[in-house]
């Protein structure tokens, strides 16, 4: 491709809303273009990368035995009513009506559609197991779209759904996808960690997330170096502390004027925050009540665990307002579990502490030396986020913490959809048995940006060769110098013949300007035809290592051909 014919739209600066390197670089390199919040267009260079990522995913999915289909984004309300999700999904679901007032939605995911396809098309148990997948655009009206393709409202997902006769079959299908995902992310060059994930109300250890390791990741992971346990902090369990052996002291109400936060209270009373407990009140719209969660003062409530305990739904579970808190006879900043008239969930850790500081449900007062069962009670459960130094639930080793970008998730759905939607097969006894399902997602566009997050430097993107928009670029220092331009052309033609995806920078521009463009765009190899062109010597630049070497034309050409042949 000749650079003069390309749509190169590099920018010196990224628009203000881009906060993280990968988002800034995708915009600056002209890979994508933003129109409305959380919605992106792919420009030629970005699309080439996207296609390559998709091809790798397709190859591995096809190798796994899965069958590719392509579904519409538009889905009928009726199927979502059947699965019970039309009411449950909340405002993230983009709902619409056609001109006949028929209610529809833009699919945020496709369980309903695939279950409907399977129940109609899988006629005999002999057709099982079956795994069907697609790469397709998804819509989620995210509350806070941000970080570019990382959390957008329209994004590309690879989603697969497996159908099996029984648990043993599902186990195999799941493992097959686990292995396939590992191959995909390895081929894509992603540094990743596989972690146990939450399965909501289905329970069990039936889900894993694939996390691209990154400081800007929204997910937090704890892991154990010793035994390999790794889990999202929302899912992770820990070895809980033993019951304290401290002597129980008498409960005492103390004045704590204007001391509302844990930091304020602990510094006012001169104790460590870990000696306090915080009580947070939520409005559970599913069960239409207020509930309280109590965790150690220096901990965070894990709403996923709490919602599971309360048999509620995350989309309908929010912090209570000051008014609602007042209606319980308490006051924001001074809430505590003693005599509180609502369902109270007490984290196990708090139940095992002695002489804790809690709010007194009265303006400007707290209790000191409060003790579970003697002074307050509630349902004891695990409702906290795990974190670094908590003890591993398997081997009690102190765990470490990482941040990650969730690029994929696999999930044993069991019969969550097949049962209500009657996706069944007939067994030897003539009974209708719901199929065991699994679902498997990869955020394709999020993965693209995660690669940039892991492969960049101050000059721009450093695409791994197998997903780079082009493999190499040939830059004559000046297009007006015949020797340089002819040599550049000759190398360009030779590489093209060998199926290298190559660009000839025939633009009439300063060399520094050109170099900056290609470094920003992230083309893995650059061949510069300069002063020594007439001797057949070129400069060879490696974008990953930033190394520059003088090579003969044939050495430079062979390096590129060899590298591309080994992709
Ligand atoms: P998250 O917790 O990040 O919101 P999720 O668990 O809701 O994601 P899934 O339903 O498991 O997402 O979707 C499968 C994959 O799709 C995710 O692993 C992620 O890579 C990607 N994905 C989900 N939401 C978005 C989004 N808003 N923008 C881009 N990719 C997304
Ligand atoms: Mg997920």
XYZ file of C-alpha atoms and ligand atoms in Angstrom:
599
model
C 0.000 0.000 0.000
C 1.283 3.434 -0.846
C 1.088 5.832 2.060
C -0.143 8.625 -0.227
C -3.288 6.551 -0.896
C -3.970 5.640 2.726
C -6.304 7.310 5.183
C -3.655 8.239 7.726
C -5.201 10.449 10.358
C -2.630 10.699 13.112
C -3.093 13.428 15.716
C -0.501 15.312 17.775
C -2.795 15.295 20.779
C -5.730 13.165 21.752
C -9.083 14.710 22.681
C -9.430 15.546 26.372
C -11.774 12.748 27.257
C -9.094 10.131 26.614
C -7.489 9.397 29.962
C -5.508 6.192 29.554
C -2.578 5.496 27.229
C -4.299 2.906 25.068
C -7.335 5.113 24.448
C -5.136 8.133 23.692
C -2.995 6.092 21.300
C -5.892 4.501 19.426
C -7.289 7.979 18.778
C -3.925 9.600 18.023
C -2.864 6.798 15.678
C -6.147 7.153 13.783
C -7.267 3.597 14.493
C -10.731 4.571 15.689
C -12.941 7.629 15.709
C -15.484 8.578 18.303
C -18.917 10.054 17.518
C -21.074 9.658 20.596
C -20.046 8.639 24.101
C -19.081 4.993 24.137
C -19.578 4.449 20.401
C -16.657 4.085 18.000
C -15.976 3.802 14.289
C -13.047 1.752 13.063
C -10.830 3.482 10.506
C -8.793 1.455 7.961
C -5.776 0.779 10.195
C -7.900 -0.110 13.216
C -10.129 -2.344 11.158
C -7.141 -4.303 9.853
C -6.082 -5.019 13.437
C -9.637 -5.920 14.417
C -9.915 -8.346 11.475
C -6.670 -10.050 12.452
C -7.767 -10.476 16.050
C -11.089 -11.856 14.864
C -9.344 -14.297 12.529
C -7.188 -15.676 15.333
C -10.271 -16.097 17.497
C -12.141 -17.772 14.637
C -9.286 -20.152 13.870
C -9.093 -21.337 17.446
C -12.868 -21.543 17.849
C -13.134 -23.548 14.621
C -10.301 -25.824 15.825
C -12.230 -26.418 19.034
C -15.100 -27.822 16.970
C -17.451 -24.864 17.436
C -19.702 -23.725 14.573
C -19.887 -20.099 13.521
C -23.182 -18.321 12.920
C -24.159 -14.654 12.843
C -27.203 -13.323 14.654
C -29.013 -10.056 14.429
C -28.484 -7.433 17.111
C -32.252 -6.895 17.254
C -34.010 -9.328 19.566
C -37.694 -9.795 20.410
C -38.970 -9.001 23.893
C -40.843 -12.323 24.025
C -37.689 -14.417 24.324
C -36.435 -12.194 27.147
C -39.756 -12.580 28.941
C -39.424 -16.364 28.603
C -35.989 -16.347 30.217
C -37.189 -13.944 32.898
C -34.639 -11.287 31.992
C -36.868 -8.611 30.416
C -37.679 -7.281 33.884
C -34.358 -8.164 35.507
C -31.884 -6.661 33.089
C -32.283 -3.030 34.088
C -31.396 0.167 32.252
C -28.350 -1.297 30.496
C -30.689 -3.062 28.087
C -31.356 -0.846 25.076
C -35.066 -1.266 24.457
C -36.937 -0.044 21.412
C -40.274 -0.293 19.618
C -40.914 -0.776 15.933
C -43.634 1.107 14.011
C -46.172 -1.562 15.008
C -45.373 -1.004 18.672
C -43.647 -4.329 18.944
C -41.128 -4.251 21.761
C -37.571 -5.184 20.927
C -34.091 -4.810 22.333
C -30.557 -4.540 21.040
C -28.751 -7.603 22.335
C -26.297 -7.034 25.197
C -25.646 -10.790 24.975
C -27.362 -13.660 23.134
C -28.322 -16.474 25.531
C -32.008 -16.189 24.631
C -31.417 -16.259 20.872
C -28.988 -19.193 20.961
C -31.271 -21.151 23.294
C -34.146 -20.525 20.926
C -32.043 -21.656 17.959
C -30.923 -24.804 19.785
C -34.397 -25.828 20.924
C -35.692 -25.615 17.370
C -32.738 -26.955 15.421
C -31.221 -29.624 17.660
C -33.657 -32.361 16.827
C -31.927 -35.368 18.262
C -29.636 -36.054 21.221
C -27.221 -37.460 18.639
C -26.519 -33.853 17.630
C -25.176 -33.159 21.127
C -22.728 -31.892 22.224
C -22.820 -28.760 20.119
C -21.056 -25.433 20.505
C -22.188 -22.463 18.397
C -20.514 -19.069 18.284
C -20.547 -15.704 16.599
C -18.524 -12.519 16.449
C -21.049 -9.732 16.576
C -21.886 -6.264 17.843
C -23.359 -5.947 21.320
C -25.183 -3.052 22.936
C -25.105 -2.130 26.605
C -26.211 1.279 27.778
C -23.379 1.415 30.306
C -23.913 3.906 33.126
C -20.370 5.202 32.665
C -18.894 4.382 29.287
C -15.202 5.162 29.521
C -11.696 4.334 28.476
C -12.613 4.060 24.804
C -13.188 0.509 23.626
C -12.655 -0.816 27.152
C -16.147 0.054 28.304
C -18.238 1.172 25.412
C -21.946 1.092 24.724
C -21.562 -0.640 21.373
C -18.810 -3.250 21.258
C -17.765 -6.401 19.500
C -17.980 -9.691 21.312
C -17.254 -13.269 20.429
C -19.932 -15.251 22.188
C -20.280 -19.008 22.183
C -22.877 -21.277 23.735
C -22.469 -24.995 24.339
C -25.267 -27.539 24.606
C -24.744 -30.878 26.313
C -26.768 -33.825 27.493
C -25.420 -33.932 31.011
C -23.041 -32.524 33.578
C -20.131 -34.627 32.363
C -20.606 -33.284 28.846
C -20.796 -29.694 30.080
C -17.600 -30.222 32.050
C -15.817 -31.286 28.852
C -17.228 -28.436 26.768
C -16.204 -25.978 29.453
C -12.669 -27.334 29.650
C -12.442 -27.229 25.855
C -13.305 -23.513 25.920
C -10.924 -22.882 28.831
C -8.115 -24.384 26.752
C -9.226 -22.569 23.600
C -9.281 -19.210 25.378
C -5.800 -19.850 26.741
C -4.586 -20.491 23.180
C -6.336 -17.391 21.838
C -4.932 -14.987 24.422
C -1.482 -16.520 24.147
C -1.523 -16.096 20.363
C -2.693 -12.511 20.805
C 0.330 -11.822 22.996
C -1.815 -10.849 25.992
C -0.191 -11.233 29.411
C -3.111 -12.704 31.267
C -4.217 -14.470 34.380
C -7.190 -16.838 34.654
C -9.217 -16.297 37.783
C -12.272 -17.769 39.466
C -15.266 -15.530 38.905
C -18.625 -14.948 40.484
C -21.523 -17.011 39.185
C -24.273 -14.931 40.738
C -27.304 -16.952 41.723
C -26.181 -20.095 39.890
C -23.464 -20.796 42.424
C -20.600 -23.237 42.347
C -17.153 -22.762 40.893
C -18.640 -22.522 37.458
C -16.946 -19.505 35.956
C -13.527 -18.164 35.096
C -12.435 -14.781 33.850
C -9.435 -14.112 31.656
C -7.766 -10.947 32.887
C -5.228 -8.958 30.902
C -2.842 -7.806 33.613
C -2.812 -4.011 33.719
C -2.709 -1.193 36.246
C -5.646 0.500 34.604
C -7.814 -2.625 34.793
C -11.184 -2.180 36.479
C -11.080 -5.657 38.007
C -9.080 -6.550 41.048
C -7.678 -9.974 41.501
C -6.103 -11.732 44.459
C -3.827 -14.667 43.882
C -1.607 -17.037 45.756
C 1.921 -17.625 44.550
C 2.146 -20.847 46.469
C -0.830 -22.911 45.327
C -2.028 -20.971 42.267
C -5.429 -19.939 43.657
C -6.580 -16.804 41.819
C -9.923 -15.061 41.952
C -11.638 -11.784 41.279
C -11.844 -9.934 44.603
C -15.600 -10.099 44.229
C -15.478 -13.865 44.127
C -12.438 -14.586 46.276
C -12.859 -16.194 49.638
C -10.172 -16.051 52.304
C -9.151 -18.013 55.343
C -11.123 -16.106 57.947
C -9.551 -14.911 61.182
C -10.036 -16.997 64.311
C -12.365 -15.738 67.025
C -10.537 -13.086 69.083
C -9.436 -14.179 72.551
C -9.559 -10.654 73.998
C -11.670 -10.317 77.127
C -15.116 -8.821 76.442
C -15.283 -5.302 77.851
C -18.463 -3.481 78.872
C -20.320 -1.694 76.095
C -20.014 2.066 76.319
C -21.615 4.932 74.395
C -19.152 7.716 73.610
C -19.628 11.148 72.118
C -18.069 11.512 68.668
C -19.098 14.986 67.459
C -19.172 15.206 63.662
C -16.987 12.120 63.310
C -18.696 10.245 60.482
C -16.190 8.408 58.358
C -14.070 5.488 59.517
C -10.953 7.657 59.157
C -12.491 10.388 61.313
C -13.706 7.988 64.008
C -10.511 6.000 64.216
C -8.305 9.054 64.456
C -10.684 10.712 66.941
C -10.680 7.617 69.181
C -7.059 6.934 68.368
C -7.537 3.350 67.189
C -6.706 1.507 64.004
C -9.583 1.391 61.466
C -9.443 -2.400 61.741
C -10.893 -2.079 65.259
C -14.068 -0.507 63.890
C -16.985 -1.879 61.917
C -18.919 0.042 59.303
C -22.597 -0.357 58.653
C -23.921 0.448 55.224
C -27.611 0.618 54.427
C -28.950 -0.415 51.020
C -32.318 -0.268 49.328
C -33.161 -3.691 47.908
C -35.796 -2.976 45.254
C -36.337 -6.664 44.438
C -37.516 -7.553 47.934
C -38.609 -3.949 48.569
C -36.799 -3.426 51.840
C -33.824 -1.729 53.450
C -30.942 -3.948 54.490
C -27.739 -3.302 56.411
C -24.292 -4.734 55.726
C -21.597 -4.698 58.404
C -17.908 -5.171 57.532
C -14.667 -4.304 59.289
C -13.963 -0.570 59.025
C -11.012 -0.935 56.682
C -12.876 -3.308 54.329
C -15.165 -2.789 51.349
C -18.607 -4.368 51.140
C -18.789 -6.744 48.211
C -22.183 -6.002 46.720
C -22.080 -9.112 44.513
C -21.769 -11.367 47.552
C -24.303 -9.270 49.473
C -26.849 -9.365 46.663
C -26.435 -13.144 46.458
C -27.003 -13.451 50.211
C -30.064 -11.214 50.018
C -31.462 -13.087 46.952
C -31.613 -9.761 45.141
C -30.290 -8.346 41.884
C -27.356 -5.971 41.502
C -29.267 -3.748 39.113
C -31.957 -3.191 41.718
C -29.797 -2.798 44.794
C -28.546 0.691 45.638
C -27.223 2.688 48.564
C -30.090 4.006 50.688
C -30.765 7.734 50.681
C -30.377 9.848 53.823
C -34.182 9.920 54.111
C -34.420 6.140 53.934
C -31.687 5.811 56.540
C -33.647 8.184 58.784
C -36.753 6.039 58.348
C -34.881 3.260 60.192
C -34.378 5.570 63.132
C -30.704 6.087 62.487
C -28.549 8.682 60.798
C -25.953 8.679 58.035
C -22.435 8.498 59.493
C -23.592 7.013 62.784
C -25.269 3.774 61.652
C -24.584 0.622 63.614
C -26.097 -2.872 63.911
C -27.267 -2.546 67.523
C -31.088 -2.339 67.697
C -31.302 -1.591 63.980
C -34.720 -2.613 62.658
C -33.917 -4.234 59.337
C -32.239 -7.361 57.874
C -28.605 -7.189 58.947
C -25.805 -9.053 57.205
C -22.693 -9.331 59.373
C -19.404 -10.231 57.778
C -17.824 -13.301 59.426
C -14.769 -11.285 60.355
C -16.849 -8.797 62.368
C -18.600 -11.658 64.163
C -15.203 -12.906 65.360
C -13.805 -9.552 66.499
C -14.093 -8.457 70.107
C -14.692 -4.950 71.474
C -15.553 -3.281 68.200
C -16.458 0.351 67.572
C -19.843 0.761 65.882
C -22.247 3.624 65.203
C -24.865 4.237 67.905
C -27.688 5.178 65.488
C -27.749 8.576 67.136
C -26.241 11.842 65.938
C -22.685 12.317 67.253
C -22.475 9.009 69.155
C -20.711 5.686 68.727
C -20.409 2.584 70.878
C -17.085 1.180 71.906
C -16.582 -2.446 72.999
C -19.530 -3.771 71.018
C -19.593 -7.540 70.609
C -21.488 -9.806 68.238
C -24.362 -11.712 69.830
C -24.037 -9.860 73.139
C -24.780 -6.387 71.695
C -25.894 -6.914 68.119
C -26.834 -9.743 65.855
C -27.605 -10.540 62.220
C -26.974 -13.109 59.511
C -23.287 -14.034 59.500
C -21.880 -14.410 56.004
C -18.946 -13.464 53.797
C -19.756 -10.069 52.255
C -16.354 -8.425 51.922
C -13.863 -7.983 49.130
C -10.660 -9.941 49.549
C -7.392 -8.058 49.241
C -3.609 -8.341 49.413
C -2.267 -10.144 52.489
C -5.542 -11.915 53.211
C -4.794 -15.585 53.680
C -5.348 -17.910 50.744
C -8.484 -20.037 51.260
C -6.607 -23.123 50.028
C -3.183 -22.943 51.662
C -3.320 -19.966 54.052
C -0.391 -18.235 52.370
C -0.752 -14.408 52.292
C -2.131 -13.486 48.868
C -1.044 -10.805 46.395
C -3.207 -8.397 44.465
C -3.242 -7.354 40.812
C -5.420 -5.292 38.564
C -6.751 -6.750 35.381
C -8.896 -6.017 32.360
C -11.565 -8.682 31.914
C -11.058 -9.720 28.300
C -13.057 -12.933 28.496
C -15.327 -14.965 30.703
C -16.521 -18.546 30.547
C -19.517 -19.744 32.452
C -21.367 -22.951 33.239
C -24.959 -21.892 32.798
C -26.316 -25.338 33.628
C -30.073 -25.196 32.921
C -30.613 -21.514 33.748
C -31.943 -20.804 30.250
C -32.753 -24.283 28.916
C -35.247 -24.970 31.693
C -37.480 -21.879 31.477
C -37.106 -21.761 27.691
C -37.724 -25.513 27.286
C -34.588 -26.262 25.343
C -34.754 -30.000 25.846
C -33.837 -33.308 24.266
C -35.635 -36.630 24.613
C -33.703 -39.330 26.467
C -33.971 -43.151 26.023
C -36.884 -43.239 28.457
C -38.763 -40.706 26.377
C -38.359 -37.924 28.936
C -37.716 -34.297 28.055
C -34.395 -33.309 29.622
C -33.162 -29.698 29.620
C -29.794 -29.359 27.893
C -26.813 -28.335 29.998
C -25.505 -25.063 28.682
C -22.279 -23.122 28.926
C -21.592 -19.627 27.606
C -18.266 -18.151 26.656
C -17.526 -14.504 25.829
C -14.521 -12.594 24.585
C -14.611 -8.812 24.424
C -13.014 -8.511 20.988
C -12.815 -4.728 20.881
C -11.748 -4.583 24.536
C -9.027 -7.117 23.728
C -7.792 -4.913 20.886
C -7.330 -2.008 23.249
C -5.813 -4.266 25.933
C -3.077 -5.194 23.467
C -2.287 -1.482 23.075
C -2.315 -1.091 26.858
C 0.288 -3.842 27.150
C 2.294 -2.918 24.038
C 3.169 0.748 23.861
C 5.832 3.278 24.787
C 6.124 7.063 24.766
C 6.271 7.113 20.955
C 3.179 5.071 20.287
C 1.824 1.577 19.782
C 4.075 -1.469 19.407
C 1.758 -3.986 17.731
C 2.802 -7.628 17.946
C 3.568 -8.741 14.382
C 0.560 -11.056 14.038
C -2.013 -8.334 14.693
C -0.182 -5.276 13.331
C -2.126 -3.382 10.649
C 0.883 -3.851 8.318
C 4.114 -5.746 8.894
C 6.603 -3.273 7.497
C 7.000 0.215 6.091
C 9.642 1.390 3.629
C 10.647 5.030 3.994
C 12.853 6.831 1.471
C 14.465 9.782 3.275
C 13.545 11.894 0.310
C 11.307 10.848 -2.524
C 13.201 13.260 -4.779
C 16.449 11.291 -4.562
C 16.255 8.753 -7.380
C 18.549 6.151 -5.798
C 16.602 6.243 -2.540
C 13.190 6.189 -4.133
C 14.052 3.433 -6.599
C 15.528 1.267 -3.866
C 12.489 1.837 -1.666
C 10.249 0.839 -4.554
C 12.309 -2.249 -5.265
C 12.140 -3.438 -1.631
C 8.429 -2.672 -1.554
C 7.736 -4.761 -4.658
C 9.902 -7.621 -3.427
C 8.179 -7.803 -0.042
C 4.750 -7.602 -1.649
C 5.611 -10.601 -3.811
C 6.452 -12.546 -0.640
C 3.069 -11.703 0.885
C 4.433 -9.246 3.390
C 1.895 -6.540 4.211
C 4.025 -3.566 3.389
C 3.634 0.195 3.047
C 5.738 2.442 0.836
C 5.892 5.900 2.343
C 5.840 7.867 -0.900
C 4.531 11.012 0.798
C 6.322 14.235 0.103
C 7.134 15.016 3.731
C 10.081 15.394 6.082
C 11.584 12.093 7.271
C 11.096 13.006 10.957
C 7.383 13.519 10.329
C 7.129 10.137 8.626
C 9.064 8.294 11.338
C 6.809 9.768 14.006
C 3.702 8.598 12.158
C 4.892 5.002 11.841
C 6.124 4.847 15.408
C 2.775 6.123 16.626
C 0.852 3.703 14.397
C 3.158 0.925 15.533
C 4.369 -0.795 12.353
C 6.768 -3.548 13.573
C 9.551 -3.033 10.978
C 10.792 0.062 9.198
C 13.333 0.093 6.380
C 14.838 3.514 5.723
C 16.495 4.154 2.346
C 18.883 7.038 2.935
C 22.401 8.191 2.194
C 23.793 4.740 1.482
C 20.972 3.668 -0.833
C 23.273 3.719 -3.845
C 25.504 1.146 -2.076
C 22.501 -1.076 -1.320
C 22.649 -0.342 2.431
C 19.522 0.546 4.410
C 18.640 1.284 7.995
C 16.469 -1.364 9.657
C 14.373 -0.347 12.660
C 12.586 -2.671 15.036
C 9.568 -1.007 16.653
C 9.460 -3.386 19.654
C 13.088 -2.897 20.681
C 13.737 0.492 19.017
C 16.989 -1.012 17.716
C 18.468 0.446 14.532
C 20.951 -1.402 12.317
C 22.550 -0.842 8.958
C 21.878 -3.869 6.794
C 22.247 -4.848 3.178
C 18.999 -4.774 1.287
C 18.811 -8.552 1.101
C 19.434 -8.980 4.838
C 16.733 -6.466 5.665
C 14.283 -8.067 3.255
C 15.043 -11.562 4.538
C 14.622 -10.554 8.159
C 11.122 -9.339 7.438
C 10.191 -12.308 5.259
C 11.423 -14.742 7.931
C 9.601 -12.966 10.733
C 6.343 -12.896 8.782
C 6.708 -16.555 7.813
C 6.975 -17.431 11.506
C 3.801 -15.668 12.612
P -17.847 -6.077 32.881
O -17.831 -6.755 34.234
O -16.519 -5.552 32.465
O -18.965 -5.104 32.725
P -19.292 -8.326 31.985
O -18.853 -9.360 32.947
O -20.600 -7.700 32.150
O -18.155 -7.220 31.839
P -19.721 -10.345 29.975
O -21.185 -10.333 29.979
O -19.000 -11.463 30.644
O -19.185 -8.935 30.519
O -19.239 -10.154 28.455
C -18.174 -10.883 27.864
C -17.010 -9.970 27.561
O -17.412 -8.808 26.834
C -16.340 -9.416 28.793
O -15.421 -10.349 29.315
C -15.661 -8.168 28.263
O -14.399 -8.494 27.729
C -16.573 -7.708 27.147
N -17.388 -6.544 27.550
C -18.402 -6.513 28.422
N -18.917 -5.279 28.528
C -18.209 -4.498 27.683
C -18.269 -3.112 27.328
N -19.171 -2.295 27.846
N -17.373 -2.647 26.407
C -16.465 -3.472 25.861
N -16.371 -4.783 26.157
C -17.226 -5.302 27.053
Mg -17.948 -10.982 32.622
